[in-house]
PDB file of N, CA and C in Angstrom:
ATOM      1  N   UNK A   1      41.986  16.023 -40.591  1.00  0.00           N
ATOM      2  CA  UNK A   1      42.184  17.483 -39.975  1.00  0.00           C
ATOM      3  C   UNK A   1      41.198  17.712 -38.878  1.00  0.00           C
ATOM      4  N   UNK A   2      41.524  18.464 -38.095  1.00  0.00           N
ATOM      5  CA  UNK A   2      40.611  18.883 -36.848  1.00  0.00           C
ATOM      6  C   UNK A   2      40.178  20.388 -37.294  1.00  0.00           C
ATOM      7  N   UNK A   3      38.818  20.364 -36.614  1.00  0.00           N
ATOM      8  CA  UNK A   3      38.341  21.908 -36.928  1.00  0.00           C
ATOM      9  C   UNK A   3      36.910  21.817 -37.176  1.00  0.00           C
ATOM     10  N   UNK A   4      36.041  22.797 -37.303  1.00  0.00           N
ATOM     11  CA  UNK A   4      34.662  22.855 -37.581  1.00  0.00           C
ATOM     12  C   UNK A   4      34.218  22.403 -38.812  1.00  0.00           C
ATOM     13  N   UNK A   5      33.702  21.310 -38.986  1.00  0.00           N
ATOM     14  CA  UNK A   5      33.321  20.762 -40.152  1.00  0.00           C
ATOM     15  C   UNK A   5      31.679  21.090 -40.590  1.00  0.00           C
ATOM     16  N   UNK A   6      30.929  21.497 -39.534  1.00  0.00           N
ATOM     17  CA  UNK A   6      29.535  21.718 -39.796  1.00  0.00           C
ATOM     18  C   UNK A   6      29.004  21.954 -38.455  1.00  0.00           C
ATOM     19  N   UNK A   7      27.511  22.299 -38.438  1.00  0.00           N
ATOM     20  CA  UNK A   7      26.803  22.673 -37.201  1.00  0.00           C
ATOM     21  C   UNK A   7      25.612  21.607 -37.014  1.00  0.00           C
ATOM     22  N   UNK A   8      25.743  21.069 -35.837  1.00  0.00           N
ATOM     23  CA  UNK A   8      24.618  20.214 -35.277  1.00  0.00           C
ATOM     24  C   UNK A   8      23.656  20.739 -34.645  1.00  0.00           C
ATOM     25  N   UNK A   9      22.198  20.790 -34.992  1.00  0.00           N
ATOM     26  CA  UNK A   9      21.169  21.339 -34.212  1.00  0.00           C
ATOM     27  C   UNK A   9      20.203  20.371 -33.754  1.00  0.00           C
ATOM     28  N   UNK A  10      20.134  20.423 -32.294  1.00  0.00           N
ATOM     29  CA  UNK A  10      19.252  19.280 -31.765  1.00  0.00           C
ATOM     30  C   UNK A  10      17.912  20.131 -31.527  1.00  0.00           C
ATOM     31  N   UNK A  11      16.825  19.542 -31.689  1.00  0.00           N
ATOM     32  CA  UNK A  11      15.447  19.886 -31.441  1.00  0.00           C
ATOM     33  C   UNK A  11      14.869  18.722 -30.401  1.00  0.00           C
ATOM     34  N   UNK A  12      13.918  19.141 -29.524  1.00  0.00           N
ATOM     35  CA  UNK A  12      13.258  18.448 -28.754  1.00  0.00           C
ATOM     36  C   UNK A  12      12.403  17.372 -29.412  1.00  0.00           C
ATOM     37  N   UNK A  13      12.263  16.517 -29.165  1.00  0.00           N
ATOM     38  CA  UNK A  13      11.370  15.558 -29.672  1.00  0.00           C
ATOM     39  C   UNK A  13       9.817  15.779 -29.119  1.00  0.00           C
ATOM     40  N   UNK A  14       8.904  14.895 -29.645  1.00  0.00           N
ATOM     41  CA  UNK A  14       7.581  15.052 -29.161  1.00  0.00           C
ATOM     42  C   UNK A  14       7.084  14.637 -27.805  1.00  0.00           C
ATOM     43  N   UNK A  15       8.000  13.826 -27.197  1.00  0.00           N
ATOM     44  CA  UNK A  15       7.685  13.249 -26.038  1.00  0.00           C
ATOM     45  C   UNK A  15       8.434  14.307 -25.073  1.00  0.00           C
ATOM     46  N   UNK A  16       9.538  14.631 -25.326  1.00  0.00           N
ATOM     47  CA  UNK A  16       9.992  15.770 -24.440  1.00  0.00           C
ATOM     48  C   UNK A  16       9.119  16.909 -24.289  1.00  0.00           C
ATOM     49  N   UNK A  17       8.607  17.563 -25.479  1.00  0.00           N
ATOM     50  CA  UNK A  17       7.773  18.632 -25.520  1.00  0.00           C
ATOM     51  C   UNK A  17       6.515  18.291 -24.659  1.00  0.00           C
ATOM     52  N   UNK A  18       5.948  17.010 -24.850  1.00  0.00           N
ATOM     53  CA  UNK A  18       4.887  16.785 -24.139  1.00  0.00           C
ATOM     54  C   UNK A  18       5.176  16.637 -22.519  1.00  0.00           C
ATOM     55  N   UNK A  19       5.970  15.996 -22.236  1.00  0.00           N
ATOM     56  CA  UNK A  19       6.798  16.133 -20.833  1.00  0.00           C
ATOM     57  C   UNK A  19       6.666  17.493 -20.383  1.00  0.00           C
ATOM     58  N   UNK A  20       7.232  18.522 -20.989  1.00  0.00           N
ATOM     59  CA  UNK A  20       7.463  19.818 -20.560  1.00  0.00           C
ATOM     60  C   UNK A  20       6.186  20.636 -20.319  1.00  0.00           C
ATOM     61  N   UNK A  21       5.214  20.146 -21.148  1.00  0.00           N
ATOM     62  CA  UNK A  21       3.668  20.651 -21.239  1.00  0.00           C
ATOM     63  C   UNK A  21       3.087  20.111 -20.039  1.00  0.00           C
ATOM     64  N   UNK A  22       3.174  18.898 -19.844  1.00  0.00           N
ATOM     65  CA  UNK A  22       2.365  18.297 -18.611  1.00  0.00           C
ATOM     66  C   UNK A  22       3.107  18.921 -17.428  1.00  0.00           C
ATOM     67  N   UNK A  23       4.253  18.999 -17.314  1.00  0.00           N
ATOM     68  CA  UNK A  23       5.061  19.793 -16.169  1.00  0.00           C
ATOM     69  C   UNK A  23       4.548  21.118 -15.796  1.00  0.00           C
ATOM     70  N   UNK A  24       4.317  21.870 -16.919  1.00  0.00           N
ATOM     71  CA  UNK A  24       3.776  23.051 -16.858  1.00  0.00           C
ATOM     72  C   UNK A  24       2.300  23.157 -16.126  1.00  0.00           C
ATOM     73  N   UNK A  25       1.686  22.269 -16.231  1.00  0.00           N
ATOM     74  CA  UNK A  25       0.350  21.901 -15.512  1.00  0.00           C
ATOM     75  C   UNK A  25       0.495  21.418 -13.919  1.00  0.00           C
ATOM     76  N   UNK A  26       1.393  20.408 -13.917  1.00  0.00           N
ATOM     77  CA  UNK A  26       1.381  19.708 -12.604  1.00  0.00           C
ATOM     78  C   UNK A  26       2.588  20.124 -11.834  1.00  0.00           C
ATOM     79  N   UNK A  27       3.340  21.100 -12.036  1.00  0.00           N
ATOM     80  CA  UNK A  27       4.410  21.442 -11.356  1.00  0.00           C
ATOM     81  C   UNK A  27       3.970  21.837  -9.858  1.00  0.00           C
ATOM     82  N   UNK A  28       4.265  21.351  -8.647  1.00  0.00           N
ATOM     83  CA  UNK A  28       3.798  21.425  -7.490  1.00  0.00           C
ATOM     84  C   UNK A  28       3.962  23.216  -6.801  1.00  0.00           C
ATOM     85  N   UNK A  29       4.900  23.665  -7.489  1.00  0.00           N
ATOM     86  CA  UNK A  29       5.326  24.992  -6.920  1.00  0.00           C
ATOM     87  C   UNK A  29       4.740  26.188  -8.056  1.00  0.00           C
ATOM     88  N   UNK A  30       5.024  25.902  -9.152  1.00  0.00           N
ATOM     89  CA  UNK A  30       4.472  26.925 -10.271  1.00  0.00           C
ATOM     90  C   UNK A  30       3.774  26.439 -11.310  1.00  0.00           C
ATOM     91  N   UNK A  31       3.076  25.385 -11.082  1.00  0.00           N
ATOM     92  CA  UNK A  31       2.078  24.663 -12.269  1.00  0.00           C
ATOM     93  C   UNK A  31       0.748  25.594 -12.258  1.00  0.00           C
ATOM     94  N   UNK A  32       0.180  25.225 -13.382  1.00  0.00           N
ATOM     95  CA  UNK A  32      -1.057  26.011 -13.555  1.00  0.00           C
ATOM     96  C   UNK A  32      -2.082  25.484 -12.616  1.00  0.00           C
ATOM     97  N   UNK A  33      -2.180  24.128 -12.478  1.00  0.00           N
ATOM     98  CA  UNK A  33      -3.183  23.443 -11.520  1.00  0.00           C
ATOM     99  C   UNK A  33      -2.756  24.096 -10.211  1.00  0.00           C
ATOM    100  N   UNK A  34      -1.681  24.062  -9.594  1.00  0.00           N
ATOM    101  CA  UNK A  34      -1.231  24.702  -8.537  1.00  0.00           C
ATOM    102  C   UNK A  34      -1.759  25.998  -8.284  1.00  0.00           C
ATOM    103  N   UNK A  35      -1.291  26.848  -9.260  1.00  0.00           N
ATOM    104  CA  UNK A  35      -1.807  28.385  -9.231  1.00  0.00           C
ATOM    105  C   UNK A  35      -3.465  28.593  -9.288  1.00  0.00           C
ATOM    106  N   UNK A  36      -4.145  27.542 -10.084  1.00  0.00           N
ATOM    107  CA  UNK A  36      -5.649  27.818 -10.013  1.00  0.00           C
ATOM    108  C   UNK A  36      -6.127  27.203  -8.525  1.00  0.00           C
ATOM    109  N   UNK A  37      -5.409  26.253  -8.042  1.00  0.00           N
ATOM    110  CA  UNK A  37      -5.798  25.816  -6.739  1.00  0.00           C
ATOM    111  C   UNK A  37      -5.700  26.869  -5.738  1.00  0.00           C
ATOM    112  N   UNK A  38      -4.466  27.485  -5.721  1.00  0.00           N
ATOM    113  CA  UNK A  38      -4.102  28.529  -4.764  1.00  0.00           C
ATOM    114  C   UNK A  38      -5.223  29.696  -4.887  1.00  0.00           C
ATOM    115  N   UNK A  39      -5.467  30.051  -6.260  1.00  0.00           N
ATOM    116  CA  UNK A  39      -6.335  31.260  -6.403  1.00  0.00           C
ATOM    117  C   UNK A  39      -7.705  30.780  -5.847  1.00  0.00           C
ATOM    118  N   UNK A  40      -8.164  29.777  -6.059  1.00  0.00           N
ATOM    119  CA  UNK A  40      -9.686  29.209  -5.684  1.00  0.00           C
ATOM    120  C   UNK A  40      -9.514  29.143  -4.013  1.00  0.00           C
ATOM    121  N   UNK A  41      -8.514  28.742  -3.579  1.00  0.00           N
ATOM    122  CA  UNK A  41      -8.505  28.601  -2.072  1.00  0.00           C
ATOM    123  C   UNK A  41      -8.418  30.049  -1.334  1.00  0.00           C
ATOM    124  N   UNK A  42      -7.676  31.065  -2.158  1.00  0.00           N
ATOM    125  CA  UNK A  42      -7.659  32.255  -1.500  1.00  0.00           C
ATOM    126  C   UNK A  42      -9.091  33.064  -1.705  1.00  0.00           C
ATOM    127  N   UNK A  43      -9.646  32.708  -2.892  1.00  0.00           N
ATOM    128  CA  UNK A  43     -11.001  33.210  -2.983  1.00  0.00           C
ATOM    129  C   UNK A  43     -12.168  32.659  -1.759  1.00  0.00           C
ATOM    130  N   UNK A  44     -11.901  31.476  -1.626  1.00  0.00           N
ATOM    131  CA  UNK A  44     -12.868  30.892  -0.734  1.00  0.00           C
ATOM    132  C   UNK A  44     -12.395  31.480   0.677  1.00  0.00           C
ATOM    133  N   UNK A  45     -11.189  31.619   0.956  1.00  0.00           N
ATOM    134  CA  UNK A  45     -10.665  32.170   2.317  1.00  0.00           C
ATOM    135  C   UNK A  45     -11.499  33.613   2.476  1.00  0.00           C
ATOM    136  N   UNK A  46     -11.301  34.383   1.282  1.00  0.00           N
ATOM    137  CA  UNK A  46     -11.925  35.836   1.417  1.00  0.00           C
ATOM    138  C   UNK A  46     -13.555  35.537   1.632  1.00  0.00           C
ATOM    139  N   UNK A  47     -14.123  34.876   0.886  1.00  0.00           N
ATOM    140  CA  UNK A  47     -15.525  34.759   1.014  1.00  0.00           C
ATOM    141  C   UNK A  47     -15.916  34.260   2.589  1.00  0.00           C
ATOM    142  N   UNK A  48     -15.163  33.229   3.061  1.00  0.00           N
ATOM    143  CA  UNK A  48     -15.429  32.833   4.485  1.00  0.00           C
ATOM    144  C   UNK A  48     -15.364  33.978   5.360  1.00  0.00           C
ATOM    145  N   UNK A  49     -14.189  34.912   5.092  1.00  0.00           N
ATOM    146  CA  UNK A  49     -14.188  36.160   6.049  1.00  0.00           C
ATOM    147  C   UNK A  49     -15.164  37.203   5.924  1.00  0.00           C
ATOM    148  N   UNK A  50     -15.600  37.388   4.650  1.00  0.00           N
ATOM    149  CA  UNK A  50     -16.682  38.077   4.360  1.00  0.00           C
ATOM    150  C   UNK A  50     -18.140  37.421   5.141  1.00  0.00           C
ATOM    151  N   UNK A  51     -18.271  36.448   5.194  1.00  0.00           N
ATOM    152  CA  UNK A  51     -19.407  35.720   5.864  1.00  0.00           C
ATOM    153  C   UNK A  51     -19.216  35.993   7.464  1.00  0.00           C
ATOM    154  N   UNK A  52     -17.990  35.670   7.969  1.00  0.00           N
ATOM    155  CA  UNK A  52     -17.964  36.012   9.231  1.00  0.00           C
ATOM    156  C   UNK A  52     -18.008  37.473   9.532  1.00  0.00           C
ATOM    157  N   UNK A  53     -17.418  38.273   8.796  1.00  0.00           N
ATOM    158  CA  UNK A  53     -17.874  39.773   8.953  1.00  0.00           C
ATOM    159  C   UNK A  53     -19.059  40.163   9.001  1.00  0.00           C
ATOM    160  N   UNK A  54     -20.013  39.589   7.740  1.00  0.00           N
ATOM    161  CA  UNK A  54     -21.397  40.033   7.748  1.00  0.00           C
ATOM    162  C   UNK A  54     -22.272  39.352   8.818  1.00  0.00           C
ATOM    163  N   UNK A  55     -21.745  38.210   9.435  1.00  0.00           N
ATOM    164  CA  UNK A  55     -22.721  37.620  10.567  1.00  0.00           C
ATOM    165  C   UNK A  55     -22.422  38.545  11.845  1.00  0.00           C
ATOM    166  N   UNK A  56     -21.185  39.026  12.001  1.00  0.00           N
ATOM    167  CA  UNK A  56     -21.026  39.912  13.125  1.00  0.00           C
ATOM    168  C   UNK A  56     -21.815  41.250  13.105  1.00  0.00           C
ATOM    169  N   UNK A  57     -21.894  41.710  11.654  1.00  0.00           N
ATOM    170  CA  UNK A  57     -22.675  42.902  11.471  1.00  0.00           C
ATOM    171  C   UNK A  57     -24.264  42.570  11.668  1.00  0.00           C
ATOM    172  N   UNK A  58     -24.651  41.445  11.313  1.00  0.00           N
ATOM    173  CA  UNK A  58     -26.081  40.977  11.539  1.00  0.00           C
ATOM    174  C   UNK A  58     -26.409  40.789  12.797  1.00  0.00           C
ATOM    175  N   UNK A  59     -25.488  40.131  13.789  1.00  0.00           N
ATOM    176  CA  UNK A  59     -25.693  39.891  15.220  1.00  0.00           C
ATOM    177  C   UNK A  59     -25.766  41.327  15.886  1.00  0.00           C
ATOM    178  N   UNK A  60     -24.876  42.275  15.620  1.00  0.00           N
ATOM    179  CA  UNK A  60     -24.996  43.501  16.054  1.00  0.00           C
ATOM    180  C   UNK A  60     -26.276  44.323  15.836  1.00  0.00           C
ATOM    181  N   UNK A  61     -26.664  44.214  14.482  1.00  0.00           N
ATOM    182  CA  UNK A  61     -28.044  44.842  13.994  1.00  0.00           C
ATOM    183  C   UNK A  61     -29.169  44.078  14.650  1.00  0.00           C
ATOM    184  N   UNK A  62     -29.000  42.794  15.010  1.00  0.00           N
ATOM    185  CA  UNK A  62     -30.333  42.138  15.641  1.00  0.00           C
ATOM    186  C   UNK A  62     -30.298  42.563  17.296  1.00  0.00           C
ATOM    187  N   UNK A  63     -29.124  42.643  17.760  1.00  0.00           N
ATOM    188  CA  UNK A  63     -29.157  43.154  19.043  1.00  0.00           C
ATOM    189  C   UNK A  63     -29.731  44.663  19.302  1.00  0.00           C
ATOM    190  N   UNK A  64     -29.152  45.417  18.484  1.00  0.00           N
ATOM    191  CA  UNK A  64     -29.829  46.782  18.156  1.00  0.00           C
ATOM    192  C   UNK A  64     -31.601  46.939  18.279  1.00  0.00           C
ATOM    193  N   UNK A  65     -31.876  46.094  17.510  1.00  0.00           N
ATOM    194  CA  UNK A  65     -33.251  46.084  17.130  1.00  0.00           C
ATOM    195  C   UNK A  65     -33.984  45.290  18.326  1.00  0.00           C
ATOM    196  N   UNK A  66     -33.234  44.357  18.957  1.00  0.00           N
ATOM    197  CA  UNK A  66     -33.852  43.722  20.130  1.00  0.00           C
ATOM    198  C   UNK A  66     -34.024  44.881  21.368  1.00  0.00           C
ATOM    199  N   UNK A  67     -33.178  45.723  21.425  1.00  0.00           N
ATOM    200  CA  UNK A  67     -33.081  46.715  22.393  1.00  0.00           C
ATOM    201  C   UNK A  67     -34.094  47.595  22.076  1.00  0.00           C
ATOM    202  N   UNK A  68     -34.063  48.110  20.868  1.00  0.00           N
ATOM    203  CA  UNK A  68     -35.140  49.045  20.524  1.00  0.00           C
ATOM    204  C   UNK A  68     -36.763  48.407  20.673  1.00  0.00           C
ATOM    205  N   UNK A  69     -36.779  47.287  20.263  1.00  0.00           N
ATOM    206  CA  UNK A  69     -38.107  46.564  20.542  1.00  0.00           C
ATOM    207  C   UNK A  69     -38.552  46.495  22.128  1.00  0.00           C
ATOM    208  N   UNK A  70     -37.471  46.284  23.021  1.00  0.00           N
ATOM    209  CA  UNK A  70     -37.711  46.128  24.320  1.00  0.00           C
ATOM    210  C   UNK A  70     -38.089  47.533  24.832  1.00  0.00           C
ATOM    211  N   UNK A  71     -37.448  48.557  24.306  1.00  0.00           N
ATOM    212  CA  UNK A  71     -37.556  49.830  24.936  1.00  0.00           C
ATOM    213  C   UNK A  71     -39.064  50.351  24.386  1.00  0.00           C
ATOM    214  N   UNK A  72     -39.321  49.936  23.318  1.00  0.00           N
ATOM    215  CA  UNK A  72     -40.786  50.187  22.824  1.00  0.00           C
ATOM    216  C   UNK A  72     -41.741  49.430  23.610  1.00  0.00           C
ATOM    217  N   UNK A  73     -41.541  48.432  23.927  1.00  0.00           N
ATOM    218  CA  UNK A  73     -42.519  47.760  24.729  1.00  0.00           C
ATOM    219  C   UNK A  73     -42.748  48.286  26.038  1.00  0.00           C
ATOM    220  N   UNK A  74     -41.652  48.504  26.859  1.00  0.00           N
ATOM    221  CA  UNK A  74     -41.485  49.473  27.825  1.00  0.00           C
ATOM    222  C   UNK A  74     -42.280  50.748  27.914  1.00  0.00           C
ATOM    223  N   UNK A  75     -42.178  51.396  26.853  1.00  0.00           N
ATOM    224  CA  UNK A  75     -42.876  52.804  26.797  1.00  0.00           C
ATOM    225  C   UNK A  75     -44.230  52.496  26.705  1.00  0.00           C
ATOM    226  N   UNK A  76     -44.709  51.387  25.815  1.00  0.00           N
ATOM    227  CA  UNK A  76     -46.177  51.024  25.565  1.00  0.00           C
ATOM    228  C   UNK A  76     -46.703  50.544  26.870  1.00  0.00           C
ATOM    229  N   UNK A  77     -46.002  49.998  27.586  1.00  0.00           N
ATOM    230  CA  UNK A  77     -46.578  49.522  29.090  1.00  0.00           C
ATOM    231  C   UNK A  77     -46.660  50.661  29.957  1.00  0.00           C
ATOM    232  N   UNK A  78     -46.018  51.560  29.834  1.00  0.00           N
ATOM    233  CA  UNK A  78     -46.007  52.726  30.881  1.00  0.00           C
ATOM    234  C   UNK A  78     -47.094  53.602  30.133  1.00  0.00           C
ATOM    235  N   UNK A  79     -47.317  53.756  28.823  1.00  0.00           N
ATOM    236  CA  UNK A  79     -48.493  54.601  28.405  1.00  0.00           C
ATOM    237  C   UNK A  79     -49.777  53.853  28.872  1.00  0.00           C
ATOM    238  N   UNK A  80     -49.820  52.541  28.562  1.00  0.00           N
ATOM    239  CA  UNK A  80     -51.092  51.962  28.963  1.00  0.00           C
ATOM    240  C   UNK A  80     -51.378  52.079  30.639  1.00  0.00           C
ATOM    241  N   UNK A  81     -50.464  52.128  31.295  1.00  0.00           N
ATOM    242  CA  UNK A  81     -50.561  52.344  32.602  1.00  0.00           C
ATOM    243  C   UNK A  81     -51.230  53.814  32.999  1.00  0.00           C
ATOM    244  N   UNK A  82     -50.668  54.739  32.348  1.00  0.00           N
ATOM    245  CA  UNK A  82     -51.134  56.122  32.370  1.00  0.00           C
ATOM    246  C   UNK A  82     -52.506  56.142  31.739  1.00  0.00           C
ATOM    247  N   UNK A  83     -52.716  55.439  30.800  1.00  0.00           N
ATOM    248  CA  UNK A  83     -54.130  55.590  30.060  1.00  0.00           C
ATOM    249  C   UNK A  83     -55.060  54.962  31.172  1.00  0.00           C
ATOM    250  N   UNK A  84     -54.784  53.872  31.806  1.00  0.00           N
ATOM    251  CA  UNK A  84     -55.588  53.324  32.978  1.00  0.00           C
ATOM    252  C   UNK A  84     -55.678  54.380  34.068  1.00  0.00           C
ATOM    253  N   UNK A  85     -54.826  54.988  34.577  1.00  0.00           N
ATOM    254  CA  UNK A  85     -54.884  56.034  35.510  1.00  0.00           C
ATOM    255  C   UNK A  85     -55.896  57.240  35.010  1.00  0.00           C
ATOM    256  N   UNK A  86     -55.607  57.647  33.851  1.00  0.00           N
ATOM    257  CA  UNK A  86     -56.430  58.721  33.255  1.00  0.00           C
ATOM    258  C   UNK A  86     -57.782  58.366  33.165  1.00  0.00           C
ATOM    259  N   UNK A  87     -58.262  57.079  32.833  1.00  0.00           N
ATOM    260  CA  UNK A  87     -59.524  56.316  32.814  1.00  0.00           C
ATOM    261  C   UNK A  87     -60.154  56.454  34.215  1.00  0.00           C
ATOM    262  N   UNK A  88     -59.388  56.105  35.126  1.00  0.00           N
ATOM    263  CA  UNK A  88     -59.767  56.085  36.489  1.00  0.00           C
ATOM    264  C   UNK A  88     -60.194  57.511  36.919  1.00  0.00           C
ATOM    265  N   UNK A  89     -59.377  58.535  36.602  1.00  0.00           N
ATOM    266  CA  UNK A  89     -59.674  59.819  37.061  1.00  0.00           C
ATOM    267  C   UNK A  89     -60.844  60.242  36.165  1.00  0.00           C
ATOM    268  N   UNK A  90     -60.946  60.041  35.069  1.00  0.00           N
ATOM    269  CA  UNK A  90     -62.151  60.615  34.316  1.00  0.00           C
ATOM    270  C   UNK A  90     -63.397  59.953  34.806  1.00  0.00           C
ATOM    271  N   UNK A  91     -63.303  58.674  35.202  1.00  0.00           N
ATOM    272  CA  UNK A  91     -64.540  58.006  35.693  1.00  0.00           C
ATOM    273  C   UNK A  91     -64.958  58.741  37.045  1.00  0.00           C
ATOM    274  N   UNK A  92     -63.772  59.104  37.808  1.00  0.00           N
ATOM    275  CA  UNK A  92     -64.249  59.658  39.169  1.00  0.00           C
ATOM    276  C   UNK A  92     -64.705  60.890  38.951  1.00  0.00           C
ATOM    277  N   UNK A  93     -64.405  61.838  38.054  1.00  0.00           N
ATOM    278  CA  UNK A  93     -64.832  63.147  37.849  1.00  0.00           C
ATOM    279  C   UNK A  93     -66.273  63.062  37.248  1.00  0.00           C
ATOM    280  N   UNK A  94     -66.558  61.920  36.518  1.00  0.00           N
ATOM    281  CA  UNK A  94     -67.866  61.868  35.936  1.00  0.00           C
ATOM    282  C   UNK A  94     -69.042  61.573  36.994  1.00  0.00           C
ATOM    283  N   UNK A  95     -68.761  61.262  38.065  1.00  0.00           N
ATOM    284  CA  UNK A  95     -69.655  60.821  39.141  1.00  0.00           C
ATOM    285  C   UNK A  95     -69.955  61.899  39.805  1.00  0.00           C
TER     286      UNK A  95
END
């Protein structure tokens, strides 16, 4: 007689389950190791960009401070020249 006699149930064996687990780690597109590697690479790229941005700000600040220093040196030089002129004038008046 033909017909349904019973139900057959299939379950994965240990090797198949282990294979699926290994694949979940090593899958080159969606695997855990690939995701972790991509995440770390992204973080490193972000950090590299932050370093570049910080270096640019640092270079700009250095240039600003060098300009201020040079302006200060020029002002001091002018003041020293004026001080010398005043000393000469005062020395001439004292005679």
